[in-house]
PDB file of C-alpha atoms in Angstrom:
ATOM      1  CA  PRO A  16      -0.086   0.121  -0.046  1.00 76.00           C
ATOM      2  CA  VAL A  17       1.392   3.230  -1.062  1.00 78.00           C
ATOM      3  CA  PHE A  18      -0.647   6.895   0.793  1.00 77.00           C
ATOM      4  CA  ASN A  19      -1.014   9.992  -0.362  1.00 76.00           C
ATOM      5  CA  ALA A  20      -0.656   8.856  -4.181  1.00 76.00           C
ATOM      6  CA  SER A  21      -0.152  12.336  -4.565  1.00 80.00           C
ATOM      7  CA  HIS A  22       2.704  15.192  -4.714  1.00 81.00           C
ATOM      8  CA  LEU A  23       2.376  18.580  -5.054  1.00 77.00           C
ATOM      9  CA  PHE A  24      -0.815  18.444  -2.760  1.00 73.00           C
ATOM     10  CA  GLY A  25      -2.724  16.665  -5.962  1.00 75.00           C
ATOM     11  CA  PHE A  26      -0.959  18.689  -8.558  1.00 77.00           C
ATOM     12  CA  SER A  27       0.466  15.647  -9.942  1.00 81.00           C
ATOM     13  CA  SER A  28       0.815  12.101  -9.656  1.00 81.00           C
ATOM     14  CA  SER A  29       3.057  10.270  -7.138  1.00 81.00           C
ATOM     15  CA  PHE A  30       3.902   7.283  -9.631  1.00 84.00           C
ATOM     16  CA  SER A  31       5.672   7.887 -12.752  1.00 86.00           C
ATOM     17  CA  PRO A  32       3.914   7.434 -16.363  1.00 86.00           C
ATOM     18  CA  ASP A  33       6.877   5.543 -17.358  1.00 90.00           C
ATOM     19  CA  VAL A  34       6.771   2.451 -15.469  1.00 91.00           C
ATOM     20  CA  VAL A  35       2.670   2.122 -15.672  1.00 90.00           C
ATOM     21  CA  ASP A  36       1.826  -0.989 -17.355  1.00 91.00           C
ATOM     22  CA  GLY A  37      -2.247  -0.259 -16.329  1.00 90.00           C
ATOM     23  CA  PHE A  38      -4.498   0.959 -13.134  1.00 88.00           C
ATOM     24  CA  GLU A  39      -8.033   0.543 -11.680  1.00 85.00           C
ATOM     25  CA  LEU A  40      -9.818   2.686 -10.034  1.00 84.00           C
ATOM     26  CA  TYR A  41     -12.458   1.395  -6.860  1.00 83.00           C
ATOM     27  CA  LYS A  42     -14.434   3.685  -5.247  1.00 81.00           C
ATOM     28  CA  SER A  43     -16.986   1.415  -3.948  1.00 75.00           C
ATOM     29  CA  SER A  44     -17.882  -2.094  -4.027  1.00 76.00           C
ATOM     30  CA  ILE A  45     -14.111  -3.379  -3.477  1.00 79.00           C
ATOM     31  CA  PRO A  46     -12.582  -6.673  -4.156  1.00 78.00           C
ATOM     32  CA  VAL A  47     -12.269  -8.796  -1.215  1.00 80.00           C
ATOM     33  CA  LYS A  48      -8.163  -9.244  -1.756  1.00 78.00           C
ATOM     34  CA  TYR A  49      -8.053  -5.679  -0.959  1.00 76.00           C
ATOM     35  CA  GLY A  50      -8.368  -6.850   3.304  1.00 73.00           C
ATOM     36  CA  GLY A  51     -11.494  -5.251   3.527  1.00 67.00           C
ATOM     37  CA  ARG A  52     -10.696  -1.349   2.417  1.00 64.00           C
ATOM     38  CA  VAL A  53     -12.846   1.523   3.334  1.00 68.00           C
ATOM     39  CA  SER A  54     -12.437   4.414   1.092  1.00 74.00           C
ATOM     40  CA  SER A  55     -11.348   4.472  -2.499  1.00 78.00           C
ATOM     41  CA  VAL A  56      -8.280   2.187  -4.128  1.00 80.00           C
ATOM     42  CA  LEU A  57      -6.191   2.565  -7.296  1.00 80.00           C
ATOM     43  CA  GLU A  58      -4.405  -1.056  -8.453  1.00 83.00           C
ATOM     44  CA  ILE A  59      -1.197  -0.474 -10.575  1.00 85.00           C
ATOM     45  CA  GLN A  60       0.697  -2.314 -12.872  1.00 88.00           C
ATOM     46  CA  MET A  61       3.726  -1.649 -13.459  1.00 90.00           C
ATOM     47  CA  LYS A  62       5.494  -2.579 -16.421  1.00 91.00           C
ATOM     48  CA  GLU A  63       7.942  -5.754 -16.606  1.00 87.00           C
ATOM     49  CA  GLY A  64      11.490  -4.488 -18.038  1.00 87.00           C
ATOM     50  CA  GLU A  65      12.620  -5.087 -21.393  1.00 89.00           C
ATOM     51  CA  MET A  66      14.156  -7.775 -22.184  1.00 90.00           C
ATOM     52  CA  GLU A  67      15.882  -7.463 -25.451  1.00 90.00           C
ATOM     53  CA  LYS A  68      17.062  -3.939 -25.610  1.00 94.00           C
ATOM     54  CA  TRP A  69      18.400  -1.111 -23.265  1.00 95.00           C
ATOM     55  CA  SER A  70      16.289   2.083 -23.745  1.00 95.00           C
ATOM     56  CA  LEU A  71      16.821   5.799 -21.679  1.00 96.00           C
ATOM     57  CA  ARG A  72      13.947   8.205 -21.630  1.00 95.00           C
ATOM     58  CA  GLY A  73      13.193  11.113 -19.473  1.00 94.00           C
ATOM     59  CA  GLY A  74      11.568  14.589 -20.521  1.00 93.00           C
ATOM     60  CA  ILE A  75      11.145  18.092 -18.462  1.00 92.00           C
ATOM     61  CA  SER A  76       8.357  20.074 -17.635  1.00 87.00           C
ATOM     62  CA  PRO A  77       8.277  23.720 -15.928  1.00 83.00           C
ATOM     63  CA  VAL A  78       7.719  22.218 -12.730  1.00 84.00           C
ATOM     64  CA  THR A  79       9.376  19.041 -12.038  1.00 88.00           C
ATOM     65  CA  SER A  80      12.100  16.473 -14.691  1.00 92.00           C
ATOM     66  CA  ARG A  81      11.978  12.203 -15.340  1.00 94.00           C
ATOM     67  CA  VAL A  82      14.139  10.180 -16.070  1.00 96.00           C
ATOM     68  CA  THR A  83      13.738   6.531 -16.965  1.00 96.00           C
ATOM     69  CA  LEU A  84      16.063   3.556 -17.903  1.00 96.00           C
ATOM     70  CA  GLU A  85      15.138   0.161 -18.997  1.00 95.00           C
ATOM     71  CA  GLY A  86      16.968  -2.758 -20.387  1.00 95.00           C
ATOM     72  CA  PRO A  87      17.727  -6.536 -19.944  1.00 96.00           C
ATOM     73  CA  LEU A  88      20.316  -7.624 -17.090  1.00 94.00           C
ATOM     74  CA  ILE A  89      20.368 -10.993 -18.699  1.00 93.00           C
ATOM     75  CA  LYS A  90      19.085 -11.300 -22.434  1.00 90.00           C
ATOM     76  CA  ASP A  91      15.751 -12.530 -22.532  1.00 89.00           C
ATOM     77  CA  ARG A  92      15.940 -13.168 -18.599  1.00 94.00           C
ATOM     78  CA  THR A  93      16.261 -10.860 -16.060  1.00 95.00           C
ATOM     79  CA  SER A  94      14.581  -6.750 -16.775  1.00 96.00           C
ATOM     80  CA  LEU A  95      15.455  -3.869 -14.909  1.00 96.00           C
ATOM     81  CA  ILE A  96      13.076  -1.259 -14.667  1.00 96.00           C
ATOM     82  CA  ILE A  97      14.528   2.166 -13.157  1.00 97.00           C
ATOM     83  CA  SER A  98      12.710   5.131 -13.025  1.00 96.00           C
ATOM     84  CA  GLY A  99      13.409   8.419 -10.730  1.00 95.00           C
ATOM     85  CA  ARG A 100      11.446  12.143 -10.579  1.00 94.00           C
ATOM     86  CA  SER A 101      11.798  15.176  -9.023  1.00 92.00           C
ATOM     87  CA  THR A 102      10.227  18.904  -8.881  1.00 90.00           C
ATOM     88  CA  TYR A 103      12.393  21.938  -8.507  1.00 84.00           C
ATOM     89  CA  SER A 104       9.330  24.443  -7.626  1.00 81.00           C
ATOM     90  CA  ASP A 105      11.526  25.714  -4.827  1.00 79.00           C
ATOM     91  CA  TRP A 106      13.992  27.233  -7.160  1.00 79.00           C
ATOM     92  CA  ILE A 107      10.506  29.185  -8.708  1.00 80.00           C
ATOM     93  CA  LEU A 108       8.817  29.691  -5.655  1.00 79.00           C
ATOM     94  CA  GLY A 109      11.829  31.628  -4.683  1.00 79.00           C
ATOM     95  CA  ARG A 110      11.850  34.036  -7.819  1.00 80.00           C
ATOM     96  CA  LEU A 111       8.316  35.305  -6.897  1.00 82.00           C
ATOM     97  CA  GLU A 112       7.630  38.503  -6.049  1.00 84.00           C
ATOM     98  CA  ASN A 113       6.041  38.079  -3.081  1.00 83.00           C
ATOM     99  CA  ALA A 114       7.682  37.365   0.895  1.00 79.00           C
ATOM    100  CA  SER A 115       5.355  34.407   1.550  1.00 76.00           C
ATOM    101  CA  PHE A 116       5.623  32.612  -1.670  1.00 78.00           C
ATOM    102  CA  ARG A 117       9.757  33.126  -1.431  1.00 78.00           C
ATOM    103  CA  ASN A 118       9.575  31.826   2.249  1.00 79.00           C
ATOM    104  CA  SER A 119       7.565  28.499   1.278  1.00 82.00           C
ATOM    105  CA  SER A 120       9.615  25.344  -0.204  1.00 82.00           C
ATOM    106  CA  ALA A 121       7.444  22.541  -1.681  1.00 84.00           C
ATOM    107  CA  ASN A 122       9.824  19.191  -3.587  1.00 88.00           C
ATOM    108  CA  TYR A 123       9.072  15.966  -3.717  1.00 91.00           C
ATOM    109  CA  TYR A 124      10.892  12.898  -5.631  1.00 93.00           C
ATOM    110  CA  ASP A 125       9.896   9.616  -6.057  1.00 94.00           C
ATOM    111  CA  ILE A 126      11.991   6.513  -7.199  1.00 96.00           C
ATOM    112  CA  THR A 127      10.460   3.172  -8.597  1.00 95.00           C
ATOM    113  CA  ALA A 128      12.828   0.028  -9.493  1.00 96.00           C
ATOM    114  CA  ARG A 129      12.208  -3.576 -10.790  1.00 96.00           C
ATOM    115  CA  ILE A 130      13.824  -6.600 -11.426  1.00 97.00           C
ATOM    116  CA  LYS A 131      12.016  -9.357 -12.957  1.00 96.00           C
ATOM    117  CA  THR A 132      14.037 -12.783 -13.494  1.00 96.00           C
ATOM    118  CA  ARG A 133      13.200 -16.031 -15.060  1.00 94.00           C
ATOM    119  CA  ILE A 134      15.146 -18.430 -12.359  1.00 94.00           C
ATOM    120  CA  ALA A 135      13.759 -22.061 -13.494  1.00 92.00           C
ATOM    121  CA  GLN A 136      11.387 -22.453 -16.779  1.00 90.00           C
ATOM    122  CA  ASN A 137       8.646 -22.527 -14.167  1.00 93.00           C
ATOM    123  CA  ASP A 138      10.112 -20.250 -11.388  1.00 95.00           C
ATOM    124  CA  HIS A 139       9.918 -16.369 -11.573  1.00 96.00           C
ATOM    125  CA  LEU A 140      11.817 -13.310  -9.342  1.00 97.00           C
ATOM    126  CA  ASP A 141       9.975 -10.508  -9.078  1.00 96.00           C
ATOM    127  CA  ILE A 142      11.432  -7.209  -6.599  1.00 97.00           C
ATOM    128  CA  SER A 143       9.933  -4.043  -6.861  1.00 96.00           C
ATOM    129  CA  ALA A 144      10.525  -1.479  -5.155  1.00 96.00           C
ATOM    130  CA  TYR A 145       8.794   3.206  -4.125  1.00 95.00           C
ATOM    131  CA  PHE A 146      10.335   4.794  -2.364  1.00 95.00           C
ATOM    132  CA  SER A 147       8.590   8.763  -2.625  1.00 93.00           C
ATOM    133  CA  ASN A 148       9.377  12.001  -0.188  1.00 92.00           C
ATOM    134  CA  ASP A 149       7.685  15.174   0.029  1.00 90.00           C
ATOM    135  CA  ALA A 150       8.132  18.301   2.167  1.00 88.00           C
ATOM    136  CA  PHE A 151       6.482  21.730   2.066  1.00 86.00           C
ATOM    137  CA  LYS A 152       6.446  25.044   4.713  1.00 84.00           C
ATOM    138  CA  LEU A 153       4.320  27.561   3.831  1.00 78.00           C
ATOM    139  CA  ASN A 154       5.455  31.168   4.601  1.00 76.00           C
ATOM    140  CA  SER A 155       7.950  29.402   6.986  1.00 69.00           C
ATOM    141  CA  ASP A 156       5.049  28.872  10.100  1.00 77.00           C
ATOM    142  CA  THR A 157       3.542  25.263   8.038  1.00 77.00           C
ATOM    143  CA  THR A 158       5.086  22.539   7.859  1.00 84.00           C
ATOM    144  CA  PHE A 159       4.603  19.131   6.007  1.00 85.00           C
ATOM    145  CA  ALA A 160       6.666  16.452   5.030  1.00 89.00           C
ATOM    146  CA  TYR A 161       5.733  12.348   3.913  1.00 90.00           C
ATOM    147  CA  GLN A 162       7.346   9.465   2.876  1.00 93.00           C
ATOM    148  CA  ASN A 163       6.611   6.223   1.275  1.00 93.00           C
ATOM    149  CA  ARG A 164       9.029   3.217   1.048  1.00 95.00           C
ATOM    150  CA  ASN A 165       8.420   0.038  -0.840  1.00 95.00           C
ATOM    151  CA  VAL A 166       9.055  -3.418  -1.431  1.00 97.00           C
ATOM    152  CA  VAL A 167       7.912  -5.756  -2.735  1.00 96.00           C
ATOM    153  CA  VAL A 168       9.841  -9.911  -3.431  1.00 97.00           C
ATOM    154  CA  SER A 169       7.442 -12.491  -5.320  1.00 96.00           C
ATOM    155  CA  TYR A 170       8.462 -15.642  -6.499  1.00 97.00           C
ATOM    156  CA  GLN A 171       6.876 -17.537  -8.679  1.00 96.00           C
ATOM    157  CA  HIS A 172       6.134 -20.871  -9.296  1.00 96.00           C
ATOM    158  CA  GLU A 173       3.836 -22.891 -12.145  1.00 94.00           C
ATOM    159  CA  PHE A 174       2.862 -26.207 -10.896  1.00 93.00           C
ATOM    160  CA  GLY A 175       1.091 -27.375 -14.427  1.00 90.00           C
ATOM    161  CA  GLU A 176      -0.640 -25.409 -17.564  1.00 88.00           C
ATOM    162  CA  ARG A 177      -2.949 -23.581 -15.505  1.00 92.00           C
ATOM    163  CA  LEU A 178      -1.470 -23.941 -11.738  1.00 94.00           C
ATOM    164  CA  PHE A 179       0.282 -21.926 -10.495  1.00 93.00           C
ATOM    165  CA  GLY A 180       1.481 -20.263  -7.056  1.00 95.00           C
ATOM    166  CA  THR A 181       2.813 -16.471  -5.917  1.00 94.00           C
ATOM    167  CA  PHE A 182       4.414 -16.380  -2.713  1.00 96.00           C
ATOM    168  CA  SER A 183       5.265 -12.515  -1.304  1.00 95.00           C
ATOM    169  CA  GLY A 184       6.810 -10.463   0.307  1.00 96.00           C
ATOM    170  CA  ILE A 185       5.949  -6.994   1.436  1.00 94.00           C
ATOM    171  CA  TYR A 186       7.474  -3.940   3.356  1.00 96.00           C
ATOM    172  CA  SER A 187       4.995  -0.912   3.229  1.00 93.00           C
ATOM    173  CA  GLN A 188       5.882   2.052   5.657  1.00 94.00           C
ATOM    174  CA  TYR A 189       4.299   5.333   5.610  1.00 92.00           C
ATOM    175  CA  ASP A 190       5.924   8.296   7.961  1.00 92.00           C
ATOM    176  CA  PHE A 191       4.350  11.829   8.331  1.00 90.00           C
ATOM    177  CA  ASN A 192       4.896  14.755  10.243  1.00 89.00           C
ATOM    178  CA  VAL A 193       2.635  18.241  10.328  1.00 86.00           C
ATOM    179  CA  SER A 194       4.123  21.255  12.669  1.00 84.00           C
TER     180      SER A 194
END
């Protein structure tokens, strides 16, 4: 689980579009696999990573920049995808005329990574991680900060043509501070 799934008070998504393969939003009738959640659930499927060739892509906007590296660690067997984003809104706020804006700060970064490998014909290992940090200071009197740290290790074994098992270990930590 990732809490506060946005940056800059909802201005930007927490997930880089370069690593998202698909998503589904549940606002009601939430499936039981989400453990009885009362609020909405946004399920995000991450890209698996390129198994054939390496690629590097990125982008720059007026507020953020991003870069993604993807490719095979072992061709046709192990893939890596890693993506990072950051904002430079502090630089923009520092150039505004209004003193309350100049004394404010709003920044974030996130890093997403995934390694997927085929151990044997019927065995696969998948390790993914997501780290984010958001920090805001409004006119030097209120600070708001939060962090997400998530790591998932999954092992999948195919027992037959129509039967498989997935065994996962999940670490998720969310910290926040308002002062």
